[in-house]
XYZ file of C-alpha atoms in Angstrom:
181
model
C -0.218 -0.062 0.145
C 1.032 3.179 -0.857
C 0.562 6.017 1.568
C -1.936 8.770 0.282
C -1.070 12.399 0.793
C -4.266 14.622 1.386
C -3.464 18.002 0.066
C -6.034 20.655 1.606
C -6.638 23.740 -0.410
C -7.113 26.886 1.228
C -10.524 28.322 0.669
C -10.835 32.044 -0.118
C -14.583 32.560 0.547
C -15.510 33.573 -3.009
C -18.797 31.598 -2.889
C -19.915 33.342 0.445
C -19.205 36.960 -1.204
C -21.259 36.061 -4.398
C -24.079 34.719 -2.444
C -24.228 37.815 -0.342
C -24.304 40.083 -3.313
C -27.102 38.030 -4.749
C -28.808 38.296 -1.451
C -28.394 41.872 -1.503
C -29.656 42.670 -4.887
C -32.870 40.397 -4.518
C -33.623 42.389 -1.259
C -33.333 45.658 -3.203
C -35.811 44.225 -6.049
C -38.230 42.967 -3.332
C -38.192 46.561 -1.392
C -38.713 48.290 -4.688
C -41.754 45.904 -5.724
C -43.343 46.653 -2.443
C -42.846 50.496 -2.618
C -44.370 50.184 -6.134
C -47.425 48.382 -5.342
C -48.072 50.424 -2.200
C -48.073 53.421 -4.616
C -50.366 51.968 -7.159
C -52.830 50.958 -3.978
C -52.743 54.583 -3.110
C -53.321 55.992 -6.446
C -56.112 53.243 -7.042
C -57.674 54.591 -3.740
C -57.385 58.288 -4.580
C -58.898 57.583 -8.094
C -61.855 55.802 -6.428
C -62.440 58.741 -3.944
C -62.253 61.319 -6.726
C -64.761 59.134 -8.829
C -67.251 59.056 -6.075
C -66.853 62.767 -5.458
C -67.354 63.228 -9.342
C -70.610 61.175 -9.261
C -71.783 62.915 -6.234
C -71.471 66.348 -7.915
C -73.145 64.851 -10.936
C -76.048 63.909 -8.750
C -76.115 67.438 -7.441
C -76.113 68.735 -11.122
C -79.155 66.372 -12.008
C -80.961 67.526 -8.922
C -80.772 71.180 -10.035
C -81.683 70.430 -13.746
C -84.716 68.514 -12.024
C -85.783 71.498 -9.979
C -85.493 73.448 -13.353
C -87.592 71.084 -15.185
C -90.284 71.017 -12.407
C -93.267 73.560 -12.981
C -92.594 75.708 -10.050
C -89.068 77.687 -10.538
C -87.987 79.599 -7.515
C -87.387 83.345 -7.508
C -83.995 84.279 -8.704
C -83.737 87.415 -6.795
C -81.109 86.395 -4.403
C -83.587 86.139 -1.853
C -83.627 82.162 -1.712
C -80.408 80.652 -0.932
C -78.972 78.704 -3.839
C -81.025 80.729 -6.572
C -79.289 83.812 -7.910
C -80.146 86.456 -10.697
C -77.655 87.193 -13.608
C -74.803 89.111 -11.875
C -73.994 90.520 -15.379
C -77.312 92.333 -15.546
C -77.522 93.277 -11.843
C -73.823 94.345 -10.621
C -75.443 95.844 -7.420
C -76.360 92.626 -6.000
C -73.485 91.615 -3.944
C -74.956 88.852 -1.777
C -73.874 86.174 -4.152
C -70.324 84.747 -3.395
C -67.594 85.647 -5.408
C -65.274 82.929 -4.169
C -66.447 79.342 -3.399
C -64.559 78.309 -0.258
C -66.151 75.847 2.105
C -67.972 78.431 4.222
C -69.704 80.243 1.413
C -70.783 76.829 -0.016
C -72.448 76.108 3.232
C -74.244 79.483 3.593
C -75.243 79.895 0.082
C -76.242 76.707 -1.679
C -78.791 73.958 -1.473
C -77.781 70.859 0.147
C -79.108 67.642 -0.977
C -80.968 65.057 1.498
C -78.914 62.902 3.533
C -80.148 59.594 1.827
C -78.852 61.089 -1.610
C -75.113 59.623 -1.762
C -74.037 57.337 0.598
C -70.424 56.874 2.096
C -69.417 60.599 1.397
C -68.000 63.182 4.044
C -70.935 65.554 3.259
C -73.840 65.313 0.986
C -73.268 67.450 -2.593
C -74.682 70.868 -2.930
C -75.666 72.791 -5.882
C -76.598 76.616 -6.593
C -78.419 78.063 -9.719
C -77.653 81.150 -11.595
C -80.330 82.668 -13.876
C -78.347 83.812 -17.095
C -79.720 86.411 -19.209
C -78.569 85.848 -22.976
C -79.353 88.725 -25.443
C -79.577 88.279 -29.068
C -76.492 89.985 -29.805
C -74.373 87.908 -27.374
C -75.800 84.753 -28.753
C -74.846 85.712 -32.220
C -71.460 86.613 -31.931
C -70.023 83.021 -31.221
C -70.594 81.749 -34.450
C -72.601 81.940 -37.423
C -76.398 81.450 -36.268
C -79.309 81.257 -38.825
C -82.359 83.518 -37.783
C -84.470 80.602 -36.581
C -81.890 79.336 -33.941
C -81.406 82.786 -32.880
C -85.169 83.409 -32.232
C -85.359 80.065 -30.323
C -82.229 81.055 -28.521
C -83.969 84.428 -27.194
C -87.239 82.582 -26.105
C -85.336 80.108 -23.939
C -84.290 80.694 -20.276
C -80.569 80.034 -19.454
C -79.343 78.860 -16.110
C -76.132 78.037 -14.959
C -76.001 75.192 -12.241
C -72.723 74.945 -10.061
C -72.404 71.779 -7.988
C -69.669 70.904 -5.333
C -69.244 67.582 -3.751
C -66.623 65.745 -1.434
C -65.668 62.416 -1.713
C -64.571 59.829 1.135
C -62.306 62.361 2.541
C -62.540 66.061 2.908
C -59.351 66.483 0.522
C -61.243 65.233 -2.561
C -63.352 68.279 -3.945
C -65.094 68.170 -7.098
C -66.818 71.369 -8.742
C -68.747 70.872 -11.827
C -70.810 73.329 -13.818
C -73.390 73.211 -16.709
C -75.567 75.321 -18.505
C -79.265 74.497 -18.681
C -81.878 75.886 -21.233
C -85.559 75.822 -20.354
């Protein structure tokens, strides 16, 4: 029998260093994906909140249109809260708010009943302004034939503005439409 000599090679630890680098890379990728999914979740929540506020404001616009479509119209003298005359024709009337912050909306608009929209911070509000359109102002926009101009002069026009909050007070949507009657 021949004597065998065992040669022991000295290890340098290269596998350990490569393993730690790969573990670090996987950790960074995992943290980035967690941050990305958290951001997407917050964006989806904000979009849902804004969509609810938008739908709530649409409900207030439709309620204002229904009020105008009904047979009984309120007086547009500024004496009834939420219904205003055309300020271009009556500049002396200063009761209508000029800036629409939260306090002015609460004091100068019509609040929808509590059962209109569920889950929102506050029920939507609307205000209606009677707009006076003269034949000259109506014909300045584009070429209008005489028949359309006569129909325009016969109609009454109203500007409906609505404000709604979503699931949080940070989400506010204000919509406006013009309604011909």
